[in-house]
Coordinates of C-alpha atoms and ligand atoms in Angstrom, one line a residue:
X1 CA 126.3 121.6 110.2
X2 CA 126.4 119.7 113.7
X3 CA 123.6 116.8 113.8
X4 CA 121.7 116.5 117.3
X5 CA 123.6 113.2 117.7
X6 CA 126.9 114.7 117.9
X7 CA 125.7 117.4 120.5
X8 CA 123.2 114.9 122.7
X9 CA 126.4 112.7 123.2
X10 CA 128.2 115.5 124.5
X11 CA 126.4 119.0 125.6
X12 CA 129.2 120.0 128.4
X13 CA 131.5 120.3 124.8
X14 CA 129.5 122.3 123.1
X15 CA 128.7 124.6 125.8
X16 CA 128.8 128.5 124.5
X17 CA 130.2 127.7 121.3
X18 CA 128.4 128.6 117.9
X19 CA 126.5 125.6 115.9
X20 CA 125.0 125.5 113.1
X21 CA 122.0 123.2 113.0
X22 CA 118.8 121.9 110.3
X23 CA 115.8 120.2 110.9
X24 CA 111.9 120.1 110.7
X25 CA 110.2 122.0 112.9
X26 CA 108.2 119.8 115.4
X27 CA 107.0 122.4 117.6
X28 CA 106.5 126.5 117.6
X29 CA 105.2 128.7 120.3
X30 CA 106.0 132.6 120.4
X31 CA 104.8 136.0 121.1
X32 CA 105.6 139.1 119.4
X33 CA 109.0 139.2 120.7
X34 CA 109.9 136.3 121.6
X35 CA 109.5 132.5 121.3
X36 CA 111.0 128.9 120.8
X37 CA 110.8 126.3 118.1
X38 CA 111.8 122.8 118.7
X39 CA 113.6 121.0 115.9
X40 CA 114.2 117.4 114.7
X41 CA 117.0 116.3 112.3
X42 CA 116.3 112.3 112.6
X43 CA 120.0 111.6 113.8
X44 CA 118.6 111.6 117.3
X45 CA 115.5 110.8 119.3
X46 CA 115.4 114.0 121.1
X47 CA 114.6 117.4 119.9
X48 CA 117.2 120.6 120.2
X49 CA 115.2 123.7 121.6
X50 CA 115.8 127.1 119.1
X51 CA 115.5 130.7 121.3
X52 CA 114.2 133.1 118.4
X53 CA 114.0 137.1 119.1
X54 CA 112.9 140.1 117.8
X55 CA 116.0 142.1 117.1
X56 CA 118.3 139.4 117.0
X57 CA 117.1 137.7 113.9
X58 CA 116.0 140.2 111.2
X59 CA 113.4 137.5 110.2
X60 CA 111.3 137.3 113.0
X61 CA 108.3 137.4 111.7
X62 CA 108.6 134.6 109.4
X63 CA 109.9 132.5 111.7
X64 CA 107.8 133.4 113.9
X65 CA 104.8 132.4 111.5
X66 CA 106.7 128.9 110.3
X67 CA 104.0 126.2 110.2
X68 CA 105.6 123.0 112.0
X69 CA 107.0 120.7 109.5
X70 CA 108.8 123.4 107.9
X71 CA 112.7 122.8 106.8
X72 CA 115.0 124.9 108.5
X73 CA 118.8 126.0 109.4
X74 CA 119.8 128.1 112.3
X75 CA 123.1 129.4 113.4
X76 CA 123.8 130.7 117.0
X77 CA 125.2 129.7 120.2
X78 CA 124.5 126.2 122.2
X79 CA 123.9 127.1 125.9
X80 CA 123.6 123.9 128.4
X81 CA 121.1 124.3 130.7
X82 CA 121.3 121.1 132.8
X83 CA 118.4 121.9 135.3
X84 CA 115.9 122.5 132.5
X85 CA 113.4 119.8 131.2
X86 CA 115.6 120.4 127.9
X87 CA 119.3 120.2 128.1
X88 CA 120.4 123.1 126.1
X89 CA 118.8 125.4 123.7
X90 CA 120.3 127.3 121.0
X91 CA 120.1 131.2 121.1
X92 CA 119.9 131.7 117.5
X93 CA 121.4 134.4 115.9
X94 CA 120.2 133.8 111.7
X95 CA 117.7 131.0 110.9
X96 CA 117.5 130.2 107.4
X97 CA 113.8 129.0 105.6
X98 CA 115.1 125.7 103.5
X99 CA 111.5 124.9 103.1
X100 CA 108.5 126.3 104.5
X101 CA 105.5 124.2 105.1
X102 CA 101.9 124.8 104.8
X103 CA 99.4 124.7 107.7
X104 CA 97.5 121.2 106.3
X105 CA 100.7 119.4 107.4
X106 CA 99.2 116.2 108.4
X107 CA 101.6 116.0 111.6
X108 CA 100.2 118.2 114.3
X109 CA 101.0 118.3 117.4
X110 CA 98.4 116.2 119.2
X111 CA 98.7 112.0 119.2
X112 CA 97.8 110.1 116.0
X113 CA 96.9 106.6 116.2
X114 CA 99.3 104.2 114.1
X115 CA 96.6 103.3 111.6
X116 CA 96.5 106.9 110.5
X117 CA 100.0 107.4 110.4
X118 CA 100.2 104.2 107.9
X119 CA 98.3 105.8 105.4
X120 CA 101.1 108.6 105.4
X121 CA 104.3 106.4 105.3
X122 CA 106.0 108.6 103.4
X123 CA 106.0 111.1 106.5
X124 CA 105.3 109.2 109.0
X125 CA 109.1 108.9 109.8
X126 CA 109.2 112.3 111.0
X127 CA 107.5 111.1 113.9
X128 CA 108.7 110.0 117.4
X129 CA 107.6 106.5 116.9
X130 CA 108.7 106.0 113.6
X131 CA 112.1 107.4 113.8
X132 CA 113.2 105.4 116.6
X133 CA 111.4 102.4 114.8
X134 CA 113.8 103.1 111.9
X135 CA 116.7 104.4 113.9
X136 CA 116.6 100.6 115.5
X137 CA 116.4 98.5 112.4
X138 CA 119.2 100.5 110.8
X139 CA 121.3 99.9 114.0
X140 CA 120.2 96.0 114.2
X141 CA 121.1 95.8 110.6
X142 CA 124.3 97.0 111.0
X143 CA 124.9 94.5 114.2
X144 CA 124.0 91.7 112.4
X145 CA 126.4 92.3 109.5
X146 CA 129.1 92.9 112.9
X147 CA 128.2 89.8 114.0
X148 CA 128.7 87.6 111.3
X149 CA 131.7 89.5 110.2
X150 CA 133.5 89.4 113.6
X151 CA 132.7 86.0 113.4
X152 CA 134.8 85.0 110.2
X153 CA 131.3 84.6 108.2
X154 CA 130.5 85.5 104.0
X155 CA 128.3 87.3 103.4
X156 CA 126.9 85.8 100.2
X157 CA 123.9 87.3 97.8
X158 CA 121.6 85.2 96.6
X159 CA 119.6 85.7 93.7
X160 CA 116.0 87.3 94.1
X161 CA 114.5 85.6 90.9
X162 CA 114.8 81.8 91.1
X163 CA 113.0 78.7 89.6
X164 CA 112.8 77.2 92.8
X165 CA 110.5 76.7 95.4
X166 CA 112.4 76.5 98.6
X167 CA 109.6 76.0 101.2
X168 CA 107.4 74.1 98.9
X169 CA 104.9 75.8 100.3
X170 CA 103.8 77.6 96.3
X171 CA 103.5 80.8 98.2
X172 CA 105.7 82.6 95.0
X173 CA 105.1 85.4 93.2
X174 CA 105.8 84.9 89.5
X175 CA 108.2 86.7 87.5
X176 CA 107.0 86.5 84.0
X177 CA 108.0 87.9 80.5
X178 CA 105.4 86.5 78.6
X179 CA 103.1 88.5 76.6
X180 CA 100.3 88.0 78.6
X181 CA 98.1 89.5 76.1
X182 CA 98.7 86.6 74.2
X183 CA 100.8 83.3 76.0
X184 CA 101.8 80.3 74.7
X185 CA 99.2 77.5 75.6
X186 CA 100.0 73.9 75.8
X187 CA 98.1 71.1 74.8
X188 CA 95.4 71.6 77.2
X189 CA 95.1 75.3 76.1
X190 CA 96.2 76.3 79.6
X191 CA 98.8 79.4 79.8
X192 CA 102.2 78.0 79.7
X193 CA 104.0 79.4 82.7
X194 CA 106.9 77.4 82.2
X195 CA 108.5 79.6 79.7
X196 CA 107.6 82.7 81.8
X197 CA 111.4 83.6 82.3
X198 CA 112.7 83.4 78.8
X199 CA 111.8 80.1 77.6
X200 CA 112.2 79.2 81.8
X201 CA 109.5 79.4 85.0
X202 CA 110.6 81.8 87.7
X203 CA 109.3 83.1 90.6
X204 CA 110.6 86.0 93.1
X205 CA 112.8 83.9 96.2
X206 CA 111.1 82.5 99.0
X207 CA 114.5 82.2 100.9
X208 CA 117.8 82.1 100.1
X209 CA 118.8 78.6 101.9
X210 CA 119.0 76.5 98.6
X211 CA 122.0 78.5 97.6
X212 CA 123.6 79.5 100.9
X213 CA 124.1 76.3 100.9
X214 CA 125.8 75.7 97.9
X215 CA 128.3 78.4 99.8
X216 CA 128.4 77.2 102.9
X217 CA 130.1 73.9 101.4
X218 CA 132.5 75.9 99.9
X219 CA 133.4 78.6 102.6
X220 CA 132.1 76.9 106.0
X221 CA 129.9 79.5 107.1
X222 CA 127.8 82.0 105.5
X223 CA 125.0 84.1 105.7
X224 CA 122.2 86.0 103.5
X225 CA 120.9 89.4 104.4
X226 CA 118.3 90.2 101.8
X227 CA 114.8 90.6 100.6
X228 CA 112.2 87.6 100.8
X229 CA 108.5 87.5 99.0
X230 CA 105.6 85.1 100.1
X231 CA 102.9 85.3 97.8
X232 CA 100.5 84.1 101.2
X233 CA 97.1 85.7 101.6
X234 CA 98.0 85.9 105.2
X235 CA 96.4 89.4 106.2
X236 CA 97.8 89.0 110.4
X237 CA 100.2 91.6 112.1
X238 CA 103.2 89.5 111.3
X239 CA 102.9 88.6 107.9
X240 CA 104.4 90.6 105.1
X241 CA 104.1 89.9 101.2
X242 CA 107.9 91.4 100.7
X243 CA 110.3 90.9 104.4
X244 CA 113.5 90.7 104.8
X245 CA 115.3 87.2 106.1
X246 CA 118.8 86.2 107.6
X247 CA 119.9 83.1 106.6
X248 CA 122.9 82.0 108.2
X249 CA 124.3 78.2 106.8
X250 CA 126.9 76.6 108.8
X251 CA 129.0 73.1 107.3
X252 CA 130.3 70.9 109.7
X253 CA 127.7 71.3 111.7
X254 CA 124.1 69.8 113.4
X255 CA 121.3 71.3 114.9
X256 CA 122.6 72.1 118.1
X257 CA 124.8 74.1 116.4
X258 CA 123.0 76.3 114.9
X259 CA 120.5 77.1 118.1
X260 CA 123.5 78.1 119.2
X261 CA 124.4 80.2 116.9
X262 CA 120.4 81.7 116.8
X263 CA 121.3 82.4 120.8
X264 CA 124.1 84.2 120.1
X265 CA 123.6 86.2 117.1
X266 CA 120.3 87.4 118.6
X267 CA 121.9 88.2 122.1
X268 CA 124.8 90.1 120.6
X269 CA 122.2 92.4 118.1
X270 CA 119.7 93.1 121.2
X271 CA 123.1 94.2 123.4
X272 CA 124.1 96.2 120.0
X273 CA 121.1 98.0 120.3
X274 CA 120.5 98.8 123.4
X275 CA 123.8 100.4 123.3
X276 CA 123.6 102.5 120.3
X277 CA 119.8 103.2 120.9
X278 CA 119.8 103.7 124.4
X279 CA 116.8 106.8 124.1
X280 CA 115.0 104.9 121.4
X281 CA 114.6 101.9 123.4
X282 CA 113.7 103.8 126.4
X283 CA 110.5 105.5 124.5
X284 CA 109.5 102.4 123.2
X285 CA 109.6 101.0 127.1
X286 CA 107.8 104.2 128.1
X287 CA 104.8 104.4 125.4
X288 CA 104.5 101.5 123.6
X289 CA 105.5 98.4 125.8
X290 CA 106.1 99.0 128.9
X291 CA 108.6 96.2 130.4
X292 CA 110.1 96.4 127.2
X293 CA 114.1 97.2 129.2
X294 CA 113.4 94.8 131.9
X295 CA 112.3 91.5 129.2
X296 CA 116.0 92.7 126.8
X297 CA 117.8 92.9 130.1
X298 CA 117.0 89.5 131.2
X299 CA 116.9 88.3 127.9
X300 CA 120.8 88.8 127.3
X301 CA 121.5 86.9 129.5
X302 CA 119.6 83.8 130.0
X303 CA 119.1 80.7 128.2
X304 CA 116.8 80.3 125.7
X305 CA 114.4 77.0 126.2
X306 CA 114.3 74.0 124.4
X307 CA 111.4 71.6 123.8
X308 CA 110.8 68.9 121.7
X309 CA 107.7 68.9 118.8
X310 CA 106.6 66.3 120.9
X311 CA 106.4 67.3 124.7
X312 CA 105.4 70.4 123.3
X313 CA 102.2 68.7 121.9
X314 CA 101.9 66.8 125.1
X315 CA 102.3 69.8 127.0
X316 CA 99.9 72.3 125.3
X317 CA 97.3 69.1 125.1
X318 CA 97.0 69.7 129.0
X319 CA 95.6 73.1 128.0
X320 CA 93.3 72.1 125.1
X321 CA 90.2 73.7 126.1
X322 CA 92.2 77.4 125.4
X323 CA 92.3 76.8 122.2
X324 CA 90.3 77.4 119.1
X325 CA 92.3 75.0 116.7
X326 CA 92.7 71.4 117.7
X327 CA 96.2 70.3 119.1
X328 CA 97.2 66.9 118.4
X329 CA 100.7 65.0 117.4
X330 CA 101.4 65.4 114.3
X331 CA 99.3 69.1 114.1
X332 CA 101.4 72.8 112.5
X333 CA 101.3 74.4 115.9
X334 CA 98.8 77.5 115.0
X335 CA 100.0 80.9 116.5
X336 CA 97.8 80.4 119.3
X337 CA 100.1 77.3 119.9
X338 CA 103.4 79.1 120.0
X339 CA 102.0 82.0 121.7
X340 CA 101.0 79.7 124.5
X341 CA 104.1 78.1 124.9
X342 CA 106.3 80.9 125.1
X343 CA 104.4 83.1 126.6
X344 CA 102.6 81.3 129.3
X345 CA 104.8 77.7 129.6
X346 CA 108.0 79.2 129.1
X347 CA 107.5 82.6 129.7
X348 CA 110.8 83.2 127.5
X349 CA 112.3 82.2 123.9
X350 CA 112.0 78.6 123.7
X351 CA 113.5 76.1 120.8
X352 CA 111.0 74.1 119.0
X353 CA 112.7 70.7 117.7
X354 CA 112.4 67.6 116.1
X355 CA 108.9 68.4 114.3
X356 CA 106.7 65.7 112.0
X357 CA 108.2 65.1 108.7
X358 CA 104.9 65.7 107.0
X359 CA 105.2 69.4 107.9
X360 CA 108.4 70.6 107.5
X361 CA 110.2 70.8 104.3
X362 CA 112.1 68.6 101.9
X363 CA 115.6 69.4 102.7
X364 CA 115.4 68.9 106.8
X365 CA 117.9 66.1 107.8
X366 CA 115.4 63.1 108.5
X367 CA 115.7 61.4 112.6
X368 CA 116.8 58.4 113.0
X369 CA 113.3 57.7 114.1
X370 CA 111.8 57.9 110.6
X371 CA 108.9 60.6 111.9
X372 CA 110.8 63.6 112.8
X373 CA 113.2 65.8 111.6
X374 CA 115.9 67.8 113.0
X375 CA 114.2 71.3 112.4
X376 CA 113.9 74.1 114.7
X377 CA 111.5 76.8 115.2
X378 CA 112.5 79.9 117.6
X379 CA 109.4 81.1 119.2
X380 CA 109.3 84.4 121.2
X381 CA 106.7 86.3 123.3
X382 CA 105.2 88.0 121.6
X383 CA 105.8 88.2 118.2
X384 CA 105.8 84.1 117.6
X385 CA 107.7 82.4 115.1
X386 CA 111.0 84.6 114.9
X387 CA 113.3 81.9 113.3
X388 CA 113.0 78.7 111.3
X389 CA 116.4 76.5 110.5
X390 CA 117.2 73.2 110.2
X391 CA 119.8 70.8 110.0
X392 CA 119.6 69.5 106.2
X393 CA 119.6 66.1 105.0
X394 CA 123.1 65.5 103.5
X395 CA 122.6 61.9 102.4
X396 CA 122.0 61.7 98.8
X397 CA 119.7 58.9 98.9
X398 CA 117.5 60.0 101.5
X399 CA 117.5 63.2 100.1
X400 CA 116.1 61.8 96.7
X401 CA 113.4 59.8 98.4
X402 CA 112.2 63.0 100.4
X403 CA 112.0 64.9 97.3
X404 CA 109.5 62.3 95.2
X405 CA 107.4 62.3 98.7
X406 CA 106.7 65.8 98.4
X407 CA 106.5 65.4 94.7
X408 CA 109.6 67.6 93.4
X409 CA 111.2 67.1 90.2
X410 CA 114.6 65.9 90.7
X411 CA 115.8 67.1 87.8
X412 CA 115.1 70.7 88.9
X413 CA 117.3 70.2 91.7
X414 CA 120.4 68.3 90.0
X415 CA 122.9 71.1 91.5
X416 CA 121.1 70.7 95.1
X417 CA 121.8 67.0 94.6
X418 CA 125.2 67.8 93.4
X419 CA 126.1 68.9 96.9
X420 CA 125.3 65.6 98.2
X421 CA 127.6 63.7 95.5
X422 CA 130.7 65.6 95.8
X423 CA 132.0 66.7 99.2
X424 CA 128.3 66.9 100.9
X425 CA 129.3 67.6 104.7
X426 CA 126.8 67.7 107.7
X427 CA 125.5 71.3 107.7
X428 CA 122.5 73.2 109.1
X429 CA 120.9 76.9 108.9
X430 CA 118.7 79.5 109.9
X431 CA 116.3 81.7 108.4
X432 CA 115.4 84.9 111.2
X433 CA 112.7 87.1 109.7
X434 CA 114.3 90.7 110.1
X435 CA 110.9 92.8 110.5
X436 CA 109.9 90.3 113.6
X437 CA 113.4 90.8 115.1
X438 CA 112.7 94.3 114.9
X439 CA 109.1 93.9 116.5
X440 CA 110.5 91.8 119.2
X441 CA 113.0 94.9 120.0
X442 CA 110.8 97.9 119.7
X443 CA 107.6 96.2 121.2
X444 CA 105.9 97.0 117.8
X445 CA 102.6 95.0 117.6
X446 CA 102.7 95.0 113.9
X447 CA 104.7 94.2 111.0
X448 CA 103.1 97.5 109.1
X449 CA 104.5 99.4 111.5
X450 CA 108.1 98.5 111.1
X451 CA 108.8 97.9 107.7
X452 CA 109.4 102.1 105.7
X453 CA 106.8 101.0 102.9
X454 CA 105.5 98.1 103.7
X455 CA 103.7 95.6 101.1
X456 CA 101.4 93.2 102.5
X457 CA 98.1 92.1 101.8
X458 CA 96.0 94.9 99.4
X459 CA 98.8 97.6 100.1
X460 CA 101.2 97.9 97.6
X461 CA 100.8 102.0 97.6
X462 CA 103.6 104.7 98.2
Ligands
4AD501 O1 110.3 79.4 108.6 P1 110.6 79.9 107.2 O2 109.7 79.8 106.1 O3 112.0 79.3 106.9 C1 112.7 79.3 105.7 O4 112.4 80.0 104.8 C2 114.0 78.6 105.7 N1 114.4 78.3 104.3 C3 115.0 79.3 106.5 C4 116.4 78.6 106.5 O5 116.5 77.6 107.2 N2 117.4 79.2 105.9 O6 111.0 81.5 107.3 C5 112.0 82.0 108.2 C6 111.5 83.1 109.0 C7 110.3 82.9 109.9 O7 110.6 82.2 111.1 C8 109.7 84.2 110.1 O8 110.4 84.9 111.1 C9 110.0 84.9 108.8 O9 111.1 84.2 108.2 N3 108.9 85.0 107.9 C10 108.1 86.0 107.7 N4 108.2 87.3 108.2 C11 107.3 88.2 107.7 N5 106.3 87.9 106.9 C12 106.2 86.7 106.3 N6 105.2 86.4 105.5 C13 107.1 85.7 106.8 N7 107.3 84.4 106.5 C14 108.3 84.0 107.2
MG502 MG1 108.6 78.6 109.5

């Protein structure tokens, strides 16, 4: 069996010669004698074009009669016709039923609007949109992993069930194995959740920083590639319940160095996939954003921007009368916020730094100025928030007075502290949320749309 990919990225050499071929059939016109069905195997964006005839194939009729969707294999020869709207069709000599399909196949022909298609992710990615969706993420997966690896990086797992809260934030699903028929209470009769994990509390990860760290002071640079969960009733295009996060952690390093590294890592993947997924791309610039191959063009190769928390305030306070939520020093920018600034002020990817303490998390590396810390985000038109990172505090006592202000238990956190005691080294990180990069890429408008099966708020179906 030849996949399309292997003919679309070179019809001249397969010019006259015999191929056999499967797919699902997107397309079928005919008359008695004659007729064409055009076929999709998913290894390309493109369809191949299958000549049918009665006389040549002893089926006909059935073939003829296939509802679109159906399974099928066809042998016969590969004819280039380079002045035709398609670039070669297939005069086939057998076609072979896999599967057939039946005519309440919910993909026909005409447009369907995303919102239908969601409710039929489990063939949704048999359409255009969808398979060049997925087609991407696979391919940006697959150049992040090339990037890091190039790059001398780990690649390190990190577990999915923790007891720790790495944002602080209590946004975590809990993992229990109590019988919740009947719990153990304590003394106040409430449900004891702190032996939900064998006599232990757990929760499904947040983020895998806490112990990329641990790694990154042991190998130098690292990086996580796995599944996230926020437990956030957040029900917006760009929040998921269960995403997937990057989390590279550098040692030996500040913050400068790791926007650096954000730069790079995201130039290199965008440059990855425009290469592998040149058709792809081009859809998505044709029907769903157009500009789409002009913004990644520029994109590789400018500079990101870079603004402080605080002449970001002071720049989006000029424009306070846009906004529905109230913008003052010492505010969480709301999406509006970041959209604004990106969009409209930068008009590009622009660096966030230096935020309050009181809204960042406990582990950022505390300014010398007592107010700020040396946190990042990346904000992107867009999509938003695309990265959050940080440098992290590697002094142990600072680290210890951070953690009673925001009320954790030190002795949850003895091996986090550990790192500060023995060998703790200046070091900073990233966390990129996967399913925005992807959005940013494709032009997506919405998280649903990018993720196969995607769980967020009152959607936990297929
Ligand atoms: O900004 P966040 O919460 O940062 C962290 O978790 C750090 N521990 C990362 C680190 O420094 N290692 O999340 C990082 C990124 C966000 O910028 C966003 O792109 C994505 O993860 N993200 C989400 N994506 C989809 N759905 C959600 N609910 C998300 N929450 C965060
Ligand atoms: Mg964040």
């Amino acid at each position: 069996r030849t996949e399309f990919s292997q003919i679309f990225a070179d019809i001249a050499a397969f010019d006259g010669r015999e191929v056999t071929v499967c797919g699902w059939v997107r397309t079928s016109r005919n008359s008695k004698n004659f007729g064409f069905l055009e076929l999709n195997d998913g290894s390309y964006f493109k369809n191949a074009q299958i000549v049918i005839e009665q006389g040549v194939l002893a089926n006909y009729d059935e073939i003829a009669k296939l509802n679109v969707g159906s399974a099928v294999c066809v042998t016969g020869t590969l004819v280039a016709t380079p002045q035709a709207k398609q670039p070669f069709e297939i005069k086939a000599a057998t076609v072979e039923v896999e599967g057939a399909s039946t005519p309440d196949y919910p993909l026909q022909k005409k447009r369907h609007s995303l919102e239908f298609l969601r409710e039929i992710a489990h063939l949704r990615p048999r359409t255009n949109t969808y398979s060049a969706v997925f087609r991407v993420r696979s391919a940006a997966a697959a150049a992040i992993h090339e990037f890091f690896q190039k790059d001398g990086f780990v690649y390190v797992n990190t577990p999915l069930i923790t007891g720790s809260d790495c944002e602080g934030a209590g946004e975590m699903f809990r993992v229990t194995t109590l019988d919740l028929e009947n719990p153990p209470r304590n003394e106040k009769g409430e449900v004891d959740y702190t032996q939900d994990f064998f006599g232990k509390s757990a929760n499904l990860t947040v983020s895998g920083q806490l112990n990329a760290e641990c790694y990154a002071l042991a190998f130098s640079k690292v990086y996580t590639f796995g599944p996230t969960f926020r437990a956030e009733n957040s029900n917006t295009a760009r929040h998921a319940a269960e995403f997937w996060m990057i989390e590279p952690e550098i040692a030996f390093a500040d913050l400068a160095d790791d926007m650096d590294l954000a730069q790079r890592m995201i130039k290199y993947v965008i440059r990855s996939v425009m290469e592998r997924c040149p058709e792809d791309l081009k859809f998505f610039n044709e029907f769903v954003d157009k500009g789409l191959l002009e913004r990644l063009r520029f994109l590789v190769d400018s500079d990101f921007g870079q603004v402080s928390y605080t002449e970001a305030v002071r720049l989006l306070e000029e424009h306070k009368d846009e906004f529905e939520y109230p913008v003052y020093w010492g505010c969480d920018l709301q999406s509006e916020h970041e959209r604004y600034l990106t969009e409209k002020i930068f008009q590009k990817p622009v660096f966030v730094t230096d935020y309050p303490k009181e809204i960042k998390a406990f582990y950022m590396r505390l300014n010398d100025d007592g107010k700020t810390v040396a946190a990042t985000d990346l904000l992107v038109p867009g999509v938003g928030e695309l990265i959050g990172g940080s440098q992290r505090e590697e002094r142990y006592d600072v680290l210890v007075s951070r953690m009673r202000e925001c009320g954790l238990n030190e002795a949850d956190y003895h091996w986090y502290l550990d790192l500060r005691k023995y060998g703790g080294a200046k070091h900073a990180g990233f966390g990129l949320g996967f399913e925005r990069l992807i959005m940013y890429i494709t032009g997506m408008g919405n998280i649903r749309d990018v993720i196969p099966f995607p769980r967020t708020v009152k959607n936990a179906e297929f």
